Short mmCIF file of C-alpha atoms in Angstrom, two decimals:
data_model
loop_
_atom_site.label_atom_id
_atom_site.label_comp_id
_atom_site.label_asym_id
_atom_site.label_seq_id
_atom_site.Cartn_x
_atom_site.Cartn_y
_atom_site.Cartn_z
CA UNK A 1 0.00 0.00 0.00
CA UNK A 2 1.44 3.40 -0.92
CA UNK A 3 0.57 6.14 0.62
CA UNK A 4 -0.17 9.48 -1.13
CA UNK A 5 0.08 13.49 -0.19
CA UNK A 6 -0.15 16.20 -2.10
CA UNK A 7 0.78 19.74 -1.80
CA UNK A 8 -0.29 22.53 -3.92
CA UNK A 9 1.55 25.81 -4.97
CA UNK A 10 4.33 23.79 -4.32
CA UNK A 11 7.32 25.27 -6.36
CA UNK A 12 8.63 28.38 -4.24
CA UNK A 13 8.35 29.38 -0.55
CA UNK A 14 6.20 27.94 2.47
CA UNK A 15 4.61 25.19 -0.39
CA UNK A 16 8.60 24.24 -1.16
CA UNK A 17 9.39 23.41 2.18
CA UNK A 18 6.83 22.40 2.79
CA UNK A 19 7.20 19.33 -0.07
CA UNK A 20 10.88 19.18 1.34
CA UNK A 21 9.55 18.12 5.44
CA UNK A 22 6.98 15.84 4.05
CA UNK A 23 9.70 14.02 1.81
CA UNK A 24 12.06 13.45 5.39
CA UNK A 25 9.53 12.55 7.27
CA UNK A 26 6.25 11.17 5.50
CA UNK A 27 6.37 7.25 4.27
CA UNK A 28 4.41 7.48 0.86
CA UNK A 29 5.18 9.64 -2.07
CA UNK A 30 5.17 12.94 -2.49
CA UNK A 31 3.27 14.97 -5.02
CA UNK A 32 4.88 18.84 -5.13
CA UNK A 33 2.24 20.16 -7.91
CA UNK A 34 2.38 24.15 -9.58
CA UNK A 35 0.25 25.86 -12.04
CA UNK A 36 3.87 26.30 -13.94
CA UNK A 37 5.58 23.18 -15.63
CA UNK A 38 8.80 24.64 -16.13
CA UNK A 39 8.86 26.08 -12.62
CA UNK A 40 7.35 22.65 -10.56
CA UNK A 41 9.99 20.64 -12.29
CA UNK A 42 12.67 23.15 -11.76
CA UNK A 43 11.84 22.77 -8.09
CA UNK A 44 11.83 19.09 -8.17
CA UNK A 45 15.40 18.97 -9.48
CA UNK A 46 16.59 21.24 -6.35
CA UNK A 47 14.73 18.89 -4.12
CA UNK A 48 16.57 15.56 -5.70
CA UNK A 49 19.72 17.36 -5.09
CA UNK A 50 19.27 17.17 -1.40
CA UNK A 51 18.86 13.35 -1.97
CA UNK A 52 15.09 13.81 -1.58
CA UNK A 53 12.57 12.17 -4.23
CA UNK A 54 9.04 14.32 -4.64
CA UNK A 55 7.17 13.34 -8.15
CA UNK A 56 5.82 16.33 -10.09
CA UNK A 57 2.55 16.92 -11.53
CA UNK A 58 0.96 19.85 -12.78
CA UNK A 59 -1.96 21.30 -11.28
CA UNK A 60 -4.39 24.88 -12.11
CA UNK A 61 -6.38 25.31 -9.06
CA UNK A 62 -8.46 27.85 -10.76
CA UNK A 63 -8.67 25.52 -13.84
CA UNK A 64 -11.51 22.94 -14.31
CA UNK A 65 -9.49 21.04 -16.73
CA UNK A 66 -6.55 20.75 -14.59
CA UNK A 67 -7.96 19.85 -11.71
CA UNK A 68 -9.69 17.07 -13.38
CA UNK A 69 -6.76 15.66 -14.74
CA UNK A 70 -4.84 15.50 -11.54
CA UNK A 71 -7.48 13.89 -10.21
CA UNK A 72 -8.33 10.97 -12.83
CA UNK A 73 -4.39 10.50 -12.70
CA UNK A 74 -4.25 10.07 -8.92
CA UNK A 75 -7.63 7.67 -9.22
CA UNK A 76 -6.20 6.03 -11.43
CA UNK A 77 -2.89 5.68 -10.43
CA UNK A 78 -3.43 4.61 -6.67
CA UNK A 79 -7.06 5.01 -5.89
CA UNK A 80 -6.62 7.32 -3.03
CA UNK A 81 -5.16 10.12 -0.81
CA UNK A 82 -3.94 10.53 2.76
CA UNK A 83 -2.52 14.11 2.85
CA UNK A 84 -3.74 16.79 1.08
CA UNK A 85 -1.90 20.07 2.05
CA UNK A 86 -3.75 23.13 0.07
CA UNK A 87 -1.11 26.18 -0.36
CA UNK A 88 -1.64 27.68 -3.56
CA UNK A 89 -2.80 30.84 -3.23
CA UNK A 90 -2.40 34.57 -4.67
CA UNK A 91 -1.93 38.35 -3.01
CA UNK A 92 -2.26 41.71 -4.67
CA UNK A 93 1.02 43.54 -3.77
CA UNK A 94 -0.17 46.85 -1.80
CA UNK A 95 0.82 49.23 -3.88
CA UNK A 96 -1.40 47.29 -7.10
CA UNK A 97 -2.77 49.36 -9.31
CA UNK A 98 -6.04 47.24 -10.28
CA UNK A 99 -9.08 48.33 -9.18
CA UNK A 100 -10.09 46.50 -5.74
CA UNK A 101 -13.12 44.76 -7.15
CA UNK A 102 -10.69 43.32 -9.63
CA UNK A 103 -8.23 42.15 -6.77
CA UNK A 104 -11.39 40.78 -4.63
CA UNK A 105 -11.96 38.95 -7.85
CA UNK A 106 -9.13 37.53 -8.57
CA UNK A 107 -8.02 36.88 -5.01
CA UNK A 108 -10.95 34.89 -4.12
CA UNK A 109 -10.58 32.67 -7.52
CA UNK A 110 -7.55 31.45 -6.71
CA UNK A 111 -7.50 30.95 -3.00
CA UNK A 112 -11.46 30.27 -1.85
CA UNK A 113 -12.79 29.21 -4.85
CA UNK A 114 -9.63 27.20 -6.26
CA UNK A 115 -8.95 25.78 -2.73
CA UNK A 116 -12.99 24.51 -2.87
CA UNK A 117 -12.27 23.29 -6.71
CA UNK A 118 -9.26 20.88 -5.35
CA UNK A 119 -11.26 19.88 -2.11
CA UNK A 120 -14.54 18.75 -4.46
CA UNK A 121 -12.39 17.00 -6.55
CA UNK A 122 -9.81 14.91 -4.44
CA UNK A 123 -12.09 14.63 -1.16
CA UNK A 124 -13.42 11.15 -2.60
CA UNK A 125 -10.26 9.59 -3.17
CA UNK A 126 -9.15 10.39 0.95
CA UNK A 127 -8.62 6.58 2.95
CA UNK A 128 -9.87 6.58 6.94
CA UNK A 129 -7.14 8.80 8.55
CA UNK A 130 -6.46 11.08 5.88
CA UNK A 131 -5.18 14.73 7.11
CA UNK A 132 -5.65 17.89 5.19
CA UNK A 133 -4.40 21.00 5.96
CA UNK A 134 -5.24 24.70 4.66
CA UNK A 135 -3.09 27.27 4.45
CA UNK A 136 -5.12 30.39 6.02
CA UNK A 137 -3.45 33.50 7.47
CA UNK A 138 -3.31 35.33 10.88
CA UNK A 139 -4.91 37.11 8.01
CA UNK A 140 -7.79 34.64 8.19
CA UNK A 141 -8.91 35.02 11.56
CA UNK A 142 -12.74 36.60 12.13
CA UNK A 143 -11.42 39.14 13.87
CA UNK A 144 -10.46 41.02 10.72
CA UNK A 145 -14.10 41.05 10.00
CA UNK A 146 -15.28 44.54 11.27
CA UNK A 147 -19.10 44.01 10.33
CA UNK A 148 -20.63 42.46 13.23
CA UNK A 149 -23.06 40.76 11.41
CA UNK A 150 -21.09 39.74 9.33
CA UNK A 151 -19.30 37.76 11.64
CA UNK A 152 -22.34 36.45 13.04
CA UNK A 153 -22.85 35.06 9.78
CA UNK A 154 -19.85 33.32 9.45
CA UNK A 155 -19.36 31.76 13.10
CA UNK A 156 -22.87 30.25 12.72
CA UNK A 157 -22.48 26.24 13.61
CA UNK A 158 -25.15 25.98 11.26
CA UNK A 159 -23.40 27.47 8.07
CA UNK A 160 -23.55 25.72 4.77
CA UNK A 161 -21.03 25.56 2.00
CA UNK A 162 -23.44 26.87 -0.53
CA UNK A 163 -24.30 29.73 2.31
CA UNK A 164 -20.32 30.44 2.49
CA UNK A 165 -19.79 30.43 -1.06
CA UNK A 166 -23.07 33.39 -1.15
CA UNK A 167 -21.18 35.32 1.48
CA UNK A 168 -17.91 35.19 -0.55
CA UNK A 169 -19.68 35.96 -3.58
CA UNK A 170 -21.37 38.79 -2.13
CA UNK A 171 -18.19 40.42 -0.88
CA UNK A 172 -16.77 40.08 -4.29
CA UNK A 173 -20.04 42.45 -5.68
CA UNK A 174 -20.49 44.48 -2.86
CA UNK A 175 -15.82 45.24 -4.02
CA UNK A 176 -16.92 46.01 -7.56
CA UNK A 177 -19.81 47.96 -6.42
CA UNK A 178 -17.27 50.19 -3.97
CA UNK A 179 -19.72 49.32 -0.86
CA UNK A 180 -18.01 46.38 0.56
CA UNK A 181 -16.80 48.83 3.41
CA UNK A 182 -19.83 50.11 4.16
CA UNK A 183 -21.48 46.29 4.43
CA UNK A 184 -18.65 45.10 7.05
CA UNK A 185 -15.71 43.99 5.19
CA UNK A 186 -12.42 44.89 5.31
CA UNK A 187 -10.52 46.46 2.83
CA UNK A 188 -8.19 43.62 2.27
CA UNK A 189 -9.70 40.77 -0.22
CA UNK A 190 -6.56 38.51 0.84
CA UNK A 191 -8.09 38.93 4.60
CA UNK A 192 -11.36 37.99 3.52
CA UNK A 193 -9.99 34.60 1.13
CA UNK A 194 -8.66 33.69 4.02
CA UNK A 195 -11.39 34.51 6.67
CA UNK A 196 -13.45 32.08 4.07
CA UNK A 197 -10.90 29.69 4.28
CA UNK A 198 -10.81 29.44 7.85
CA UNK A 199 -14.61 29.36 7.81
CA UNK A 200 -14.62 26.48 5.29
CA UNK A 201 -12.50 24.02 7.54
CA UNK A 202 -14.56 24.45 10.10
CA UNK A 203 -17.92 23.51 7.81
CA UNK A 204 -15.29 20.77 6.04
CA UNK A 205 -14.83 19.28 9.62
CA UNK A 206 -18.28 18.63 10.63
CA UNK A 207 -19.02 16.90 7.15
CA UNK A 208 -15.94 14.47 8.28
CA UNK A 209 -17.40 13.83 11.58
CA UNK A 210 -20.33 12.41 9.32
CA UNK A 211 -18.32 10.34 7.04
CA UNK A 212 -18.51 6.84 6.85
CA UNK A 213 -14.19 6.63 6.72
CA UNK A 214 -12.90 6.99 9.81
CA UNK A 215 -10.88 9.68 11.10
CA UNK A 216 -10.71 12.05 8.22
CA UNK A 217 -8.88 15.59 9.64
CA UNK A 218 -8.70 18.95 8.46
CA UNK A 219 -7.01 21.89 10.25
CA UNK A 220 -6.66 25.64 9.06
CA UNK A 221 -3.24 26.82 9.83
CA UNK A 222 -1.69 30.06 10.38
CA UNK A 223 2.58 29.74 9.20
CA UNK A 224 3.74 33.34 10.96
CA UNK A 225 5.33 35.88 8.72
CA UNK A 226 6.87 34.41 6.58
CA UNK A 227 10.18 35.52 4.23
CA UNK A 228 8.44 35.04 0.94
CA UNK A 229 7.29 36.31 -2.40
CA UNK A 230 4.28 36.81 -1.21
CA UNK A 231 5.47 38.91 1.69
CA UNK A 232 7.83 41.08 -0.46
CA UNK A 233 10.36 39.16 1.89
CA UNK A 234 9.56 41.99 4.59
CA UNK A 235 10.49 44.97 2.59
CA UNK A 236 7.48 46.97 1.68
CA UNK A 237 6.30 49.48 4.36
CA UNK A 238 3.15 47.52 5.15
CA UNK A 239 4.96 44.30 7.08
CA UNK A 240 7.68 46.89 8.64
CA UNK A 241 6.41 46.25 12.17
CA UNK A 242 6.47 42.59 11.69
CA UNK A 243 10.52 42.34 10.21
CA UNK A 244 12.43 41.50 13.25
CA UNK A 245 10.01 38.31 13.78
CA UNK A 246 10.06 36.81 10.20
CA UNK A 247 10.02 33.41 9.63
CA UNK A 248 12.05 31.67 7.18
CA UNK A 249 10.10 29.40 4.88
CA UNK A 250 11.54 26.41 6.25
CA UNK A 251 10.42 27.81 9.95
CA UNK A 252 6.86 28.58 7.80
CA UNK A 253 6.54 25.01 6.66
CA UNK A 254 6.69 23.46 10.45
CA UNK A 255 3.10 24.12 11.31
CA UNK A 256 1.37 22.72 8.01
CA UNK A 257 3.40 19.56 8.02
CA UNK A 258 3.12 19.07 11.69
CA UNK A 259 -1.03 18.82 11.12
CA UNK A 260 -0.50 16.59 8.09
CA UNK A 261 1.26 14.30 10.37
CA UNK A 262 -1.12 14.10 12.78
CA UNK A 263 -1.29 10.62 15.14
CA UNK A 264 -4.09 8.92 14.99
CA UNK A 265 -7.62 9.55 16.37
CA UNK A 266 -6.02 13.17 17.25
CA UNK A 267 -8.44 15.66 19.10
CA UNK A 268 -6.73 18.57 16.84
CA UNK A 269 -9.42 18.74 14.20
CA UNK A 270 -11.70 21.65 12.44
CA UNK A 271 -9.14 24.12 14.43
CA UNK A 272 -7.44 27.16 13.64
CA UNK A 273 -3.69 26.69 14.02
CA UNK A 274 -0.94 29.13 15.15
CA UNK A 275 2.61 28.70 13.77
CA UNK A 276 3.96 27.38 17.15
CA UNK A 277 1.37 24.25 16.81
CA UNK A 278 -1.03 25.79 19.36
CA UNK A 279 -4.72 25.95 18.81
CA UNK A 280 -5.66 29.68 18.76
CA UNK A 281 -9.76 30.16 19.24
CA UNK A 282 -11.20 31.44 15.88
CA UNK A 283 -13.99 33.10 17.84
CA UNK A 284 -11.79 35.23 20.09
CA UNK A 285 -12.31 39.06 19.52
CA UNK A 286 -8.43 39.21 18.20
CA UNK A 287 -5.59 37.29 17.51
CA UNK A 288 -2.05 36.39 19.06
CA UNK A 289 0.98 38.42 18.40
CA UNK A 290 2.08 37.37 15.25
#
């Protein structure tokens, strides 16, 4: 029996390391998968010269056609999953140009909606004990909500997918419409991909808990600040306060990989994760230092 995980985004940053861990310390193979060819192999190569053997395959998260592929080749190929880490994800730099309902647009494609698209798709093919872990944010905490009914919506036990996908959706109008503000969000679309994200492992959990395999887990994590692309590696103005406590990716990578490896029957499960491995309440009116 071989064991399967897969990692999206996988060709840079956090999503590199975070292939690198799971190839040291997880017994099955490795799947490090990027929207890029050229780039996901590229990675691969640096990987295998540390000795290390992750297998490539490419993988759209925004694209139907990709996804589907990946996932008839994984069917087919081995009939299942047991670690699905979901990293891929996109941030408008703060000093982009596009207009914000574009960037709440675009933003939420990739990392709500694509993250959903991969989930749909590979969720059958996860055996009893499978782990999967979502990348969120500190970010993606409810917290960053300012609309107080807003948040009410969103910490209801009783949310549906289909209701979180309508609240996502009606963010991304309310951006192109310029009201957004004025209905409770915040002015950051990344915050509020990542708020849904957050949101969605908690709805993803309780459909586990009702699943015939046993002990299916999935955990929203929180890496820290992290020395990345995506950060500007700490040098625009915005992240200047948060500089002297930046992460490298490798130190980024610890948390995911630590749920994905998850003993089991493990109480850690529909939780919001800090980078130090603790279990930070979602609910709480704000967040740890990051």
């Amino acid at each position: 029996m071989t064991r399967i995980a897969v990692v999206t985004g996988g060709n840079k940053g956090i999503g590199f390391c975070i292939v690198k861990q799971l190839c040291q310390k997880f017994n099955g193979i490795v799947y490090l998968t990027a929207r890029n060819t050229n780039l996901g192999q590229a990675a691969v190569t640096e990987l295998e010269k540390l000795g290390l053997k992750p297998h490539f395959h490419q993988l759209d998260v925004s694209d139907d056609d990709s996804v589907n592929v990946f996932k008839e080749y994984l069917s087919k190929t081995y009939n299942r999953l047991d670690i699905l880490i979901n990293n891929a994800a996109i941030a408008f730099k703060m000093d982009a140009t596009d207009p914000f309902g574009i960037q709440a647009e675009e933003t939420l494609k990739i990392n709500y909606f694509g993250l959903k698209k991969v989930c749909n798709a590979l969720y059958p093919l996860l055996k009893p004990h499978a782990r999967v872990v979502h990348l969120s944010s500190g970010a993606g905490h409810l917290s960053k909500i300012p609309g107080a009914s807003l948040r009410a919506k969103l910490s209801d036990p009783d949310l549906t997918e289909e209701d979180l996908d309508k609240l996502m959706n009606d963010f991304i109008s309310s951006a192109k419409a310029g009201t957004h503000v004025e209905a409770g969000w915040p002015q950051s679309a990344y915050s509020v991909s990542k708020v849904g994200v957050s949101t969605l492992t908690r709805i993803h959990q309780k459909l586990f808990d009702k699943d015939a395999r046993e002990d299916l887990v999935v955990n929203s994590v929180h890496p820290g600040f992290v020395d990345t692309d995506m950060t500007s590696h700490g040098r625009s103005s915005a992240f200047s306060r948060y500089r002297a406590s930046m992460m490298t990716p490798d130190r980024g990578a610890q948390a995911p990989v630590y749920l994905a490896l998850l003993p089991p029957n493990t109480d850690i499960k529909g939780k919001y994760i800090w980078s130090d491995n603790t279990v930070v309440d979602w609910l709480a009116e704000s967040t740890p230092p990051l």
